[in-house]
């Protein structure tokens, strides 16, 4: 009796990371929130730098990043399948650009340390999302639909 495994009952529409106290998904959302704050800081530094000849050239790309980060922060805790894939693509894109910049020495030392720390955190977030993929991709609901046919 001690080895009995109890599975959570998944109810569509009634679950979210706050209700389930799923700290792994909430940690990933917190990382995206920190990334959002860093992006806003990057825009402010670029826009108000007196030595910058074109301070607003960063705005279109940063605006797109900010919109995606806001969308991920607010939709990922509700186990949205599209948010899951959006988070994977966002982390992959960040790593695609960050790893070469960090390890080829293209950044100043202080920024390089922060980028390397965020690379490690991004890899951890990817592993956490992989662990939680069943909540996003709903294999139990798909098998229930197949059984009804």
N, CA and C of each residue as an Amber inpcrd file, in Angstrom:
protein
   447
   0.8050000  -1.2010000   0.0000000   0.0000000   0.0000000   0.0000000
   0.8520000   1.2720000   0.0000000   2.0620000   1.1600000   0.5530000
   2.9180000   2.3490000   0.6300000   3.4500000   2.7560000  -0.7370000
   3.4760000   1.8170000  -1.6870000   4.0050000   2.1090000  -3.0130000
   2.9490000   2.5970000  -3.9830000   1.7720000   2.8550000  -3.5140000
   0.6840000   3.2770000  -4.3790000   0.9670000   4.6820000  -4.9300000
   0.8990000   4.8190000  -6.2370000   1.1610000   6.0920000  -6.9040000
  -0.1680000   6.7930000  -7.1500000  -0.2420000   8.0290000  -6.7490000
  -1.4540000   8.8150000  -6.9400000  -1.1820000   9.8450000  -8.0220000
  -1.9610000   9.7830000  -9.1100000  -1.8000000  10.7470000 -10.1960000
  -2.7790000  11.8910000 -10.0010000  -2.3420000  13.0820000 -10.4350000
  -3.2390000  14.2300000 -10.3780000  -4.2860000  14.1020000 -11.4820000
  -5.4890000  14.4490000 -11.1710000  -6.5390000  14.4830000 -12.1620000
  -6.4290000  15.8030000 -12.9250000  -6.2780000  15.7210000 -14.2330000
  -6.1490000  16.9180000 -15.0540000  -7.5290000  17.3160000 -15.5430000
  -7.9440000  18.5040000 -15.1690000  -9.2280000  19.0320000 -15.6080000
  -8.9790000  20.2080000 -16.5290000  -9.3620000  20.1150000 -17.8080000
  -9.1100000  21.2190000 -18.7310000  -9.7820000  22.4980000 -18.2710000
  -9.0580000  23.6060000 -18.3630000  -9.6100000  24.9020000 -18.0140000
  -9.5400000  25.2410000 -16.5360000  -9.2960000  24.2570000 -15.6820000
  -9.3070000  24.5110000 -14.2490000  -7.8990000  24.5210000 -13.6530000
  -6.8830000  24.2080000 -14.4590000  -5.5450000  24.1290000 -13.9040000
  -4.7000000  25.3020000 -14.3590000  -3.8040000  25.6880000 -13.5040000
  -2.7680000  26.6500000 -13.8520000  -1.6250000  26.4620000 -12.8630000
  -0.5140000  27.0790000 -13.1560000   0.6800000  26.8780000 -12.3290000
   0.5090000  27.4750000 -10.9400000  -0.3280000  28.4910000 -10.8110000
  -0.5590000  29.0940000  -9.4960000  -1.3950000  28.1580000  -8.6300000
  -2.4300000  27.5930000  -9.2120000  -3.3150000  26.6920000  -8.4770000
  -2.5860000  25.4040000  -8.0910000  -1.7660000  24.8770000  -9.0170000
  -1.0470000  23.6310000  -8.7600000   0.2270000  23.8290000  -7.9490000
   0.6030000  25.0770000  -7.7130000   1.8810000  25.4040000  -7.0550000
   3.0440000  24.7320000  -7.7820000   3.0170000  24.8830000  -9.1090000
   4.0500000  24.2980000  -9.9580000   5.2030000  25.2890000 -10.0430000
   6.1590000  25.1390000  -9.1510000   7.2420000  26.1170000  -9.0320000
   8.1900000  26.0700000 -10.2160000   8.2450000  24.9760000 -10.9120000
   9.1260000  24.9100000 -12.0780000   8.6390000  25.8350000 -13.1830000
   7.3620000  25.7860000 -13.5040000   6.8070000  26.6600000 -14.5360000
   6.8340000  28.1170000 -14.0610000   6.5530000  28.3440000 -12.7900000
   6.5950000  29.7150000 -12.2730000   8.0160000  30.2720000 -12.2880000
   9.0250000  29.4250000 -12.0800000  10.4170000  29.8710000 -12.1750000
  10.7390000  30.2950000 -13.6030000  10.2830000  29.5270000 -14.5820000
  10.5050000  29.8900000 -15.9830000   9.8300000  31.2250000 -16.2910000
   8.6220000  31.4360000 -15.7740000   7.9330000  32.7200000 -15.9710000
   8.7070000  33.8570000 -15.3150000   9.2780000  33.6070000 -14.1500000
  10.0880000  34.6260000 -13.4750000  11.3300000  34.9650000 -14.3010000
  11.9400000  33.9660000 -14.9150000  13.1120000  34.2230000 -15.7760000
  12.7040000  35.0870000 -16.9660000  11.5360000  34.8240000 -17.5440000
  11.0740000  35.6700000 -18.6490000  10.7660000  37.0830000 -18.1630000
  10.2860000  37.2210000 -16.9370000  10.0500000  38.5490000 -16.3770000
  11.3630000  39.2990000 -16.1780000  12.3920000  38.6200000 -15.7090000
  13.7180000  39.2350000 -15.5690000  14.2560000  39.6220000 -16.9430000
  14.0320000  38.7750000 -17.9280000  14.4530000  39.0800000 -19.2890000
  13.7170000  40.3040000 -19.8270000  12.4560000  40.4280000 -19.4800000
  11.6780000  41.6040000 -19.8780000  12.2620000  42.8770000 -19.2690000
  12.6120000  42.8280000 -18.0040000  13.2090000  43.9870000 -17.3310000
  14.5650000  44.3220000 -17.9520000  15.3500000  43.2890000 -18.2860000
  16.6470000  43.5320000 -18.9320000  16.4730000  44.1530000 -20.3130000
  15.4490000  43.7340000 -21.0400000  15.1990000  44.3160000 -22.3610000
  14.8060000  45.7750000 -22.2440000  13.9500000  46.0920000 -21.2900000
  13.5640000  47.4960000 -21.0770000  14.7930000  48.3110000 -20.6740000
  15.6420000  47.7690000 -19.8320000  16.8760000  48.4670000 -19.4650000
  17.7780000  48.6930000 -20.6610000  17.8680000  47.6960000 -21.5400000
  18.6700000  47.8250000 -22.7470000  18.1510000  48.9530000 -23.6320000
  16.8400000  49.0600000 -23.7520000  16.2380000  50.1280000 -24.5590000
  16.5210000  51.4840000 -23.9280000  16.3750000  51.5800000 -22.6140000
  16.6210000  52.8650000 -21.9480000  18.0770000  53.2970000 -22.0750000
  18.9900000  52.3540000 -21.9440000  20.4100000  52.6950000 -22.0970000
  20.6890000  53.1700000 -23.5140000  20.1240000  52.4800000 -24.4850000
  20.3620000  52.8580000 -25.8800000  19.7200000  54.1950000 -26.2290000
  18.5250000  54.4340000 -25.7240000  17.8060000  55.6560000 -26.0880000
  18.3820000  56.9020000 -25.4240000  18.9360000  56.7630000 -24.2370000
  19.4120000  57.9440000 -23.5160000  20.9320000  58.0640000 -23.4600000
  21.6350000  57.2790000 -24.2600000  23.0900000  57.3810000 -24.3230000
  23.4600000  58.6090000 -25.1570000  24.1650000  59.5770000 -24.5750000
  24.4770000  60.7930000 -25.3290000  25.4840000  60.5610000 -26.4610000
  26.2460000  59.4810000 -26.4140000  27.2320000  59.2100000 -27.4600000
  26.6580000  58.4200000 -28.6320000  25.4330000  57.9500000 -28.5040000
  24.8110000  57.1460000 -29.5460000  24.2680000  58.0580000 -30.6350000
  24.6780000  57.8240000 -31.8720000  24.2260000  58.6770000 -32.9730000
  22.8260000  58.3320000 -33.4600000  22.3780000  57.0970000 -33.2760000
  21.0340000  56.6810000 -33.6730000  20.3900000  55.9150000 -32.5090000
  19.8660000  56.6460000 -31.5320000  19.4070000  55.9750000 -30.3060000
  18.1520000  55.1260000 -30.4590000  17.3930000  55.3240000 -31.5350000
  16.1100000  54.6220000 -31.6360000  16.1430000  53.4320000 -32.5840000
  17.3120000  53.0420000 -33.0530000  17.3740000  51.9200000 -33.9870000
  17.0770000  50.5820000 -33.3080000  17.1770000  50.5310000 -32.0120000
  16.9270000  49.2940000 -31.2820000  15.4310000  49.0800000 -30.9970000
  14.6370000  50.1080000 -31.1210000  13.2340000  50.0410000 -30.7040000
  12.4000000  48.9750000 -31.4210000  12.4710000  48.7960000 -32.7340000
  11.6150000  47.7620000 -33.3520000  11.9050000  46.3450000 -32.8420000
  13.1760000  45.9920000 -32.7720000  13.5130000  44.6420000 -32.2920000
  13.1760000  44.4840000 -30.8150000  13.4560000  45.5160000 -30.0310000
  13.1600000  45.4420000 -28.5980000  11.6570000  45.3990000 -28.3490000
  10.8870000  46.1190000 -29.1450000   9.4310000  46.0930000 -28.9820000
   8.8870000  44.6860000 -29.2460000   9.4140000  44.0240000 -30.2550000
   8.9940000  42.6560000 -30.5380000   9.3750000  41.7190000 -29.3940000
  10.5880000  41.8690000 -28.8690000  11.0130000  41.0440000 -27.7280000
  10.1260000  41.2830000 -26.5170000   9.8130000  42.5410000 -26.2510000
   8.9800000  42.8810000 -25.0910000   7.5870000  42.2800000 -25.2350000
   7.0100000  42.3560000 -26.4380000   5.6750000  41.7860000 -26.6420000
   5.6870000  40.2720000 -26.4390000   6.7050000  39.5900000 -26.9530000
   6.7880000  38.1380000 -26.7910000   6.9880000  37.7780000 -25.3160000
   7.8360000  38.5170000 -24.6190000   8.0870000  38.2240000 -23.2070000
   6.8460000  38.4520000 -22.3630000   6.1120000  39.5210000 -22.6250000
   4.8620000  39.7710000 -21.8860000   3.8740000  38.6400000 -22.1550000
   3.7540000  38.2310000 -23.4120000   2.8490000  37.1390000 -23.7660000
   3.2440000  35.8530000 -23.0300000   4.5390000  35.5470000 -22.9800000
   4.9820000  34.3240000 -22.3050000   4.7660000  34.3880000 -20.7990000
   5.0320000  35.5420000 -20.2070000   4.8630000  35.6720000 -18.7520000
   3.4070000  35.4550000 -18.3540000   2.4710000  35.9460000 -19.1730000
   1.0670000  35.8440000 -18.8020000   0.3680000  34.5870000 -19.3110000
   0.9140000  33.8890000 -20.3130000   0.2110000  32.7110000 -20.8220000
   0.8590000  31.3910000 -20.4210000   2.1330000  31.3900000 -20.0890000
   2.8090000  30.1420000 -19.7170000   2.2480000  29.5080000 -18.4420000
   1.8760000  30.2700000 -17.4120000   1.3330000  29.6110000 -16.2080000
   0.0020000  28.8980000 -16.4270000  -0.6580000  29.1350000 -17.5480000
  -1.9400000  28.4840000 -17.8180000  -1.7800000  27.2710000 -18.7260000
  -0.5460000  26.7730000 -18.8540000  -0.2340000  25.5500000 -19.5980000
  -0.7250000  25.6160000 -21.0400000  -0.5290000  26.7430000 -21.6800000
  -0.9130000  26.9340000 -23.0600000   0.1130000  26.2540000 -23.9690000
  -0.3550000  25.4320000 -24.9160000   0.5490000  24.7090000 -25.8110000
   1.3580000  25.6810000 -26.6740000   0.7230000  26.7170000 -27.1690000
   1.4240000  27.6950000 -27.9950000   2.4820000  28.4460000 -27.1840000
   2.1900000  28.7450000 -25.9260000   3.1690000  29.4020000 -25.0620000
   4.3530000  28.4840000 -24.7800000   4.0950000  27.1880000 -24.6670000
   5.1820000  26.2270000 -24.4670000   6.1560000  26.2670000 -25.6420000
   5.6300000  26.1780000 -26.8570000   6.5010000  26.2120000 -28.0290000
   7.1280000  27.5850000 -28.2110000   6.3980000  28.6450000 -27.8720000
   6.9780000  29.9910000 -27.9220000   8.1460000  30.1430000 -26.9690000
   8.0230000  29.5570000 -25.7780000   9.1150000  29.6160000 -24.8080000
  10.3300000  28.8330000 -25.2930000  10.0970000  27.6700000 -25.8870000
  11.2010000  26.8700000 -26.4180000  11.9140000  27.6300000 -27.5340000
  11.1490000  28.2240000 -28.4410000  11.7470000  28.9810000 -29.5410000
  12.4810000  30.2040000 -29.0160000  11.9090000  30.9010000 -28.0280000
  12.5550000  32.0820000 -27.4590000  13.8820000  31.7030000 -26.8010000
  13.8860000  30.6430000 -26.0070000  15.1280000  30.2000000 -25.3580000
  16.1630000  29.7480000 -26.3930000  15.7090000  29.0370000 -27.4070000
  16.6230000  28.5860000 -28.4540000  17.2290000  29.7390000 -29.2300000
  16.4090000  30.7370000 -29.5310000  16.9150000  31.9190000 -30.2430000
  17.9130000  32.6790000 -29.3890000  17.6030000  32.8320000 -28.1090000
  18.5430000  33.5150000 -27.2180000  19.8780000  32.7760000 -27.1840000
  19.8140000  31.4530000 -27.0290000  21.0520000  30.6780000 -26.9630000
  21.8130000  30.7080000 -28.2880000  21.0900000  30.7470000 -29.3930000
  21.7230000  30.7980000 -30.7060000  22.5770000  32.0570000 -30.8630000
  22.1060000  33.1730000 -30.3100000  22.8740000  34.4140000 -30.4110000
  23.8230000  34.6310000 -29.2350000  23.4350000  34.1940000 -28.0520000
  24.2210000  34.5000000 -26.8580000  25.4960000  33.6740000 -26.7600000
  25.4240000  32.4050000 -27.1070000  26.5940000  31.5350000 -26.9440000
  27.7820000  32.0140000 -27.7850000  27.6080000  32.3030000 -29.0770000
  28.7750000  32.7980000 -29.8310000  29.3060000  34.1310000 -29.3080000
  28.4020000  35.0490000 -28.9480000  28.8550000  36.3420000 -28.4340000
  29.6280000  36.1730000 -27.1420000  29.1620000  35.2840000 -26.2860000
  29.8020000  35.1150000 -24.9780000  31.1550000  34.4250000 -25.0830000
  31.2410000  33.3920000 -25.8950000  32.4590000  32.5900000 -25.8950000
  33.4720000  32.9920000 -26.9590000  33.1230000  33.9160000 -27.8390000
  34.0970000  34.4500000 -28.7920000  34.6990000  35.7660000 -28.3100000
  34.2740000  36.2250000 -27.1360000  34.8420000  37.4370000 -26.5630000
  34.3720000  38.7170000 -27.2300000  33.1540000  38.7460000 -27.7270000
  32.6390000  39.9210000 -28.4190000  31.9580000  40.9170000 -27.4910000
  31.8810000  40.6020000 -26.2040000  31.2040000  41.4650000 -25.2450000
  32.1870000  41.9530000 -24.1860000  31.8920000  43.1080000 -23.5710000
  32.7170000  43.5270000 -22.4260000  32.6070000  42.5120000 -21.2850000
  33.5980000  42.4920000 -20.4300000  33.6840000  41.4640000 -19.3830000
  32.4700000  41.4540000 -18.4630000  32.0230000  42.6210000 -18.0160000
  30.8910000  42.6730000 -17.0830000  29.6200000  42.1300000 -17.7310000
  29.3850000  42.4900000 -18.9710000  28.1910000  41.9980000 -19.6660000
  28.3420000  40.5140000 -19.9820000  29.5590000  40.1030000 -20.2930000
  29.8220000  38.7010000 -20.6140000  29.4970000  37.7850000 -19.4350000
  29.8070000  38.2130000 -18.2400000  29.4900000  37.4150000 -17.0420000
  27.9840000  37.2530000 -16.8990000  27.2370000  38.3450000 -17.0970000
  25.7830000  38.2690000 -17.0240000  25.1900000  37.3960000 -18.1120000
  25.7410000  37.4820000 -19.3130000  25.2390000  36.6670000 -20.4250000
  25.5090000  35.1830000 -20.1680000  26.6940000  34.8580000 -19.6610000
  26.9970000  33.4540000 -19.3590000  26.0780000  32.9300000 -18.2510000
  25.8150000  33.7540000 -17.2460000  24.8800000  33.3400000 -16.1870000
  23.4930000  33.0990000 -16.7710000  23.0620000  33.9670000 -17.6770000
  21.7340000  33.8010000 -18.2660000  21.7030000  32.6150000 -19.2260000
  22.8390000  32.2590000 -19.8430000  22.8970000  31.0510000 -20.6760000
  22.6340000  29.8200000 -19.8070000  23.2700000  29.7620000 -18.6460000
  23.0650000  28.6230000 -17.7360000  21.6150000  28.5830000 -17.2590000
  21.0690000  29.7410000 -16.9110000  19.6730000  29.8000000 -16.4590000
  18.7340000  29.3960000 -17.5880000  19.0340000  29.7890000 -18.8250000
  18.2010000  29.4090000 -19.9680000  18.2210000  27.9020000 -20.1940000
  19.3840000  27.2930000 -20.0390000  19.4550000  25.8380000 -20.1710000
  18.6500000  25.1430000 -19.0740000  18.7080000  25.6700000 -17.8580000
  17.9050000  25.1200000 -16.7570000  16.4200000  25.2680000 -17.0710000
  16.0290000  26.4300000 -17.5970000  14.6190000  26.6360000 -17.9620000
  14.1790000  25.6470000 -19.0400000  15.0510000  25.3850000 -20.0100000
  14.7240000  24.4020000 -21.0350000  14.5160000  23.0170000 -20.4450000
  15.3690000  22.6330000 -19.5010000  15.1920000  21.3360000 -18.8320000
  13.9040000  21.2950000 -18.0200000  13.5800000  22.3970000 -17.3380000
  12.3370000  22.4420000 -16.5570000  11.1120000  22.3480000 -17.4610000
  11.1560000  23.0320000 -18.5940000  10.0370000  22.9360000 -19.5360000
   9.9280000  21.5220000 -20.1020000  11.0570000  20.8780000 -20.3540000
  11.0230000  19.5050000 -20.8370000  10.3860000  18.5790000 -19.7950000
  10.7110000  18.8030000 -18.5300000  10.1120000  17.9850000 -17.4610000
   8.6050000  18.1920000 -17.3720000   8.1430000  19.3920000 -17.6880000
   6.7330000  19.7210000 -17.5430000   5.9540000  19.6190000 -18.8550000
   6.5400000  19.0470000 -19.8860000   5.9120000  19.0490000 -21.2070000
   4.5530000  18.3640000 -21.2330000   4.3150000  17.3910000 -20.3530000
   3.0250000  16.7050000 -20.3360000   1.8820000  17.6290000 -19.9440000
   2.1750000  18.6330000 -19.1330000   1.1290000  19.5830000 -18.7640000
   0.7520000  20.4850000 -19.9360000   1.6940000  20.7350000 -20.8190000
   1.4380000  21.6220000 -21.9490000   0.8920000  20.8770000 -23.1610000
   1.3790000  19.6850000 -23.3970000   1.0180000  18.9560000 -24.6140000
  -0.1500000  17.9990000 -24.4130000  -0.5900000  17.7600000 -23.1970000
  -1.7960000  17.0190000 -22.8330000  -1.9150000  15.6560000 -23.5110000
  -0.9790000  14.7420000 -23.2810000  -1.1180000  13.4220000 -23.9090000
  -2.3190000  12.6490000 -23.3690000  -2.7050000  12.8790000 -22.1200000
  -3.8510000  12.1740000 -21.5450000  -5.1430000  12.5860000 -22.2470000
  -5.2640000  13.8670000 -22.5790000  -6.4750000  14.3170000 -23.2580000
  -6.5270000  13.7790000 -24.6770000  -5.3980000  13.6640000 -25.3410000
  -5.3670000  13.1300000 -26.6960000  -5.7640000  11.6600000 -26.7050000
  -5.3100000  10.8930000 -25.7150000  -5.6710000   9.4770000 -25.6780000
  -7.1420000   9.2930000 -25.3340000  -7.7270000  10.2010000 -24.5580000
  -9.1470000  10.1190000 -24.2360000  -9.9790000  10.3460000 -25.5000000
  -9.5430000  11.2540000 -26.3660000 -10.2700000  11.5050000 -27.6160000
 -10.2070000  10.2880000 -28.5250000  -9.0410000   9.6030000 -28.5430000
  -8.9020000   8.4140000 -29.3720000  -9.7830000   7.2780000 -28.8700000
  -9.9520000   7.1630000 -27.5600000 -10.7690000   6.0960000 -26.9980000
 -12.2440000   6.2930000 -27.2800000 -12.6930000   7.5500000 -27.4560000
 -14.1140000   7.8150000 -27.7200000 -14.5140000   7.4480000 -29.1340000
 -13.5500000   7.3190000 -30.0570000 -13.8900000   7.0010000 -31.4550000
 -14.3390000   5.6200000 -31.6170000
